[in-house]
Amino acid sequence: MGMSVTISEAASEADAEQILKLQYLCYQSEAELYGDYSIEPLTQSLDSLKAEVTSDTVLVARLGDEVVASVRGTVDADGTARIGKLIVHPRLQRHGLGGRLLNAIERQLGANSTTKSFQLFTGHRSEQNLQLYRKHGYAPVKTQRVNDRLTVVTLAKDSDARAYAASA
């Protein structure tokens, strides 16, 4: 008998600790892909993550009591919903959980009547990420070369805030 994955807001210190451990696990492959283990998700402090849980929208997916996926987002003053650090435990990747989390954070951030668009970014070699984002309607809007190994691709899509508010 299997357990179902539930999605909810992160709220506790224990959630932050689980997210940080999962983030460290999930970003190992990105660090390897780009040959850089000093990337921010691998160096973020627990205190910094706790502050994000308090100030931003942070969603988690749970399998029982275990946090197996997470995503974060916030809406800027200009109405851009910035989504980041979408992570899914390696053993649960490629089963639709990342898409479910992306939809959930878009619904939550899109319910804000000031939200005009969604934006996120990933590395140019992160093909699974790029494929997921394209599948969900995101298109590249900017690239920024960080160093010889990494170019960051920013993707965006428009928001119809009324549609998100109605479905929330």
PDB file of C-alpha atoms in Angstrom, residues 19-115:
ATOM      1  CA  ILE A  19      14.525  21.400   3.139  1.00  0.00           C
ATOM      2  CA  LEU A  20      18.189  22.309   3.658  1.00  0.00           C
ATOM      3  CA  LYS A  21      19.249  18.642   3.741  1.00  0.00           C
ATOM      4  CA  LEU A  22      17.182  17.900   0.630  1.00  0.00           C
ATOM      5  CA  GLN A  23      18.547  20.995  -1.122  1.00  0.00           C
ATOM      6  CA  TYR A  24      22.102  19.843  -0.407  1.00  0.00           C
ATOM      7  CA  LEU A  25      21.320  16.407  -1.852  1.00  0.00           C
ATOM      8  CA  CYS A  26      19.515  17.725  -4.933  1.00  0.00           C
ATOM      9  CA  TYR A  27      22.080  20.341  -5.928  1.00  0.00           C
ATOM     10  CA  GLN A  28      25.008  17.891  -5.944  1.00  0.00           C
ATOM     11  CA  SER A  29      24.183  16.938  -9.533  1.00  0.00           C
ATOM     12  CA  GLU A  30      24.023  20.611 -10.576  1.00  0.00           C
ATOM     13  CA  ALA A  31      27.372  21.292  -8.916  1.00  0.00           C
ATOM     14  CA  GLU A  32      28.884  18.306 -10.718  1.00  0.00           C
ATOM     15  CA  LEU A  33      27.355  19.360 -14.050  1.00  0.00           C
ATOM     16  CA  TYR A  34      28.978  22.796 -13.838  1.00  0.00           C
ATOM     17  CA  GLY A  35      32.102  21.826 -11.882  1.00  0.00           C
ATOM     18  CA  ASP A  36      31.262  24.270  -9.085  1.00  0.00           C
ATOM     19  CA  TYR A  37      30.500  23.117  -5.550  1.00  0.00           C
ATOM     20  CA  SER A  38      30.378  26.673  -4.206  1.00  0.00           C
ATOM     21  CA  ILE A  39      26.930  27.397  -5.657  1.00  0.00           C
ATOM     22  CA  GLU A  40      24.560  29.194  -3.280  1.00  0.00           C
ATOM     23  CA  PRO A  41      22.170  26.270  -2.688  1.00  0.00           C
ATOM     24  CA  LEU A  42      25.113  24.239  -1.339  1.00  0.00           C
ATOM     25  CA  THR A  43      26.418  27.032   0.872  1.00  0.00           C
ATOM     26  CA  GLN A  44      23.139  28.475   2.191  1.00  0.00           C
ATOM     27  CA  SER A  45      22.923  28.568   5.982  1.00  0.00           C
ATOM     28  CA  LEU A  46      20.063  27.185   8.024  1.00  0.00           C
ATOM     29  CA  ASP A  47      19.389  30.665   9.449  1.00  0.00           C
ATOM     30  CA  SER A  48      19.081  32.067   5.924  1.00  0.00           C
ATOM     31  CA  LEU A  49      16.634  29.327   4.960  1.00  0.00           C
ATOM     32  CA  LYS A  50      14.590  29.857   8.135  1.00  0.00           C
ATOM     33  CA  ALA A  51      14.323  33.554   7.193  1.00  0.00           C
ATOM     34  CA  GLU A  52      13.017  32.561   3.735  1.00  0.00           C
ATOM     35  CA  VAL A  53      10.411  30.257   5.291  1.00  0.00           C
ATOM     36  CA  THR A  54       9.232  33.219   7.378  1.00  0.00           C
ATOM     37  CA  SER A  55       9.262  35.893   4.653  1.00  0.00           C
ATOM     38  CA  ASP A  56       8.598  34.064   1.363  1.00  0.00           C
ATOM     39  CA  THR A  57       6.131  31.489   0.110  1.00  0.00           C
ATOM     40  CA  VAL A  58       7.785  28.112   0.643  1.00  0.00           C
ATOM     41  CA  LEU A  59       5.934  24.945  -0.310  1.00  0.00           C
ATOM     42  CA  VAL A  60       6.920  21.412   0.562  1.00  0.00           C
ATOM     43  CA  ALA A  61       5.773  18.035  -0.686  1.00  0.00           C
ATOM     44  CA  ARG A  62       5.648  15.362   1.985  1.00  0.00           C
ATOM     45  CA  LEU A  63       5.628  11.610   1.807  1.00  0.00           C
ATOM     46  CA  GLY A  64       4.411  10.828   5.294  1.00  0.00           C
ATOM     47  CA  ASP A  65       6.513  13.058   7.555  1.00  0.00           C
ATOM     48  CA  GLU A  66       9.437  13.330   5.128  1.00  0.00           C
ATOM     49  CA  VAL A  67       9.901  16.459   2.998  1.00  0.00           C
ATOM     50  CA  VAL A  68      10.632  15.040  -0.469  1.00  0.00           C
ATOM     51  CA  ALA A  69      10.326  18.210  -2.562  1.00  0.00           C
ATOM     52  CA  SER A  70      10.197  21.966  -2.152  1.00  0.00           C
ATOM     53  CA  VAL A  71       9.892  25.250  -4.035  1.00  0.00           C
ATOM     54  CA  ARG A  72      10.098  28.924  -3.043  1.00  0.00           C
ATOM     55  CA  GLY A  73       8.656  32.103  -4.428  1.00  0.00           C
ATOM     56  CA  THR A  74       7.943  35.735  -3.821  1.00  0.00           C
ATOM     57  CA  VAL A  75       6.203  38.547  -5.701  1.00  0.00           C
ATOM     58  CA  ASP A  76       8.242  41.692  -6.386  1.00  0.00           C
ATOM     59  CA  ALA A  77       6.830  45.215  -6.211  1.00  0.00           C
ATOM     60  CA  ASP A  78       6.655  45.247 -10.031  1.00  0.00           C
ATOM     61  CA  GLY A  79       4.358  42.186 -10.044  1.00  0.00           C
ATOM     62  CA  THR A  80       6.937  39.581 -11.051  1.00  0.00           C
ATOM     63  CA  ALA A  81       6.535  36.307  -9.177  1.00  0.00           C
ATOM     64  CA  ARG A  82      10.057  34.921  -8.805  1.00  0.00           C
ATOM     65  CA  ILE A  83      10.190  31.164  -8.341  1.00  0.00           C
ATOM     66  CA  GLY A  84      13.316  29.405  -7.156  1.00  0.00           C
ATOM     67  CA  LYS A  85      14.934  26.309  -5.782  1.00  0.00           C
ATOM     68  CA  LEU A  86      12.452  23.788  -7.121  1.00  0.00           C
ATOM     69  CA  ILE A  87      13.883  20.523  -5.791  1.00  0.00           C
ATOM     70  CA  VAL A  88      12.649  16.937  -5.819  1.00  0.00           C
ATOM     71  CA  HIS A  89      14.343  14.026  -4.062  1.00  0.00           C
ATOM     72  CA  PRO A  90      16.308  12.044  -6.673  1.00  0.00           C
ATOM     73  CA  ARG A  91      14.319   8.863  -6.036  1.00  0.00           C
ATOM     74  CA  LEU A  92      11.060  10.690  -6.867  1.00  0.00           C
ATOM     75  CA  GLN A  93      12.202  12.648  -9.924  1.00  0.00           C
ATOM     76  CA  ARG A  94      10.548  12.123 -13.319  1.00  0.00           C
ATOM     77  CA  HIS A  95       7.149  11.241 -11.791  1.00  0.00           C
ATOM     78  CA  GLY A  96       5.392  14.620 -12.103  1.00  0.00           C
ATOM     79  CA  LEU A  97       6.081  15.944  -8.608  1.00  0.00           C
ATOM     80  CA  GLY A  98       8.140  18.898  -9.855  1.00  0.00           C
ATOM     81  CA  GLY A  99       5.287  19.909 -12.154  1.00  0.00           C
ATOM     82  CA  ARG A 100       2.760  19.597  -9.329  1.00  0.00           C
ATOM     83  CA  LEU A 101       4.896  21.850  -7.120  1.00  0.00           C
ATOM     84  CA  LEU A 102       5.391  24.358  -9.922  1.00  0.00           C
ATOM     85  CA  ASN A 103       1.622  24.499 -10.494  1.00  0.00           C
ATOM     86  CA  ALA A 104       1.009  24.895  -6.754  1.00  0.00           C
ATOM     87  CA  ILE A 105       3.452  27.796  -6.323  1.00  0.00           C
ATOM     88  CA  GLU A 106       2.041  29.491  -9.435  1.00  0.00           C
ATOM     89  CA  ARG A 107      -1.500  29.173  -8.031  1.00  0.00           C
ATOM     90  CA  GLN A 108      -0.433  30.565  -4.680  1.00  0.00           C
ATOM     91  CA  LEU A 109       1.650  33.454  -6.047  1.00  0.00           C
ATOM     92  CA  GLY A 110      -0.821  34.084  -8.882  1.00  0.00           C
ATOM     93  CA  ALA A 111      -3.679  34.570  -6.415  1.00  0.00           C
ATOM     94  CA  ASN A 112      -2.005  37.904  -5.565  1.00  0.00           C
ATOM     95  CA  SER A 113      -3.845  40.428  -7.759  1.00  0.00           C
ATOM     96  CA  THR A 114      -0.595  42.311  -8.469  1.00  0.00           C
ATOM     97  CA  THR A 115       1.108  39.286 -10.075  1.00  0.00           C
TER      98      THR A 115
END
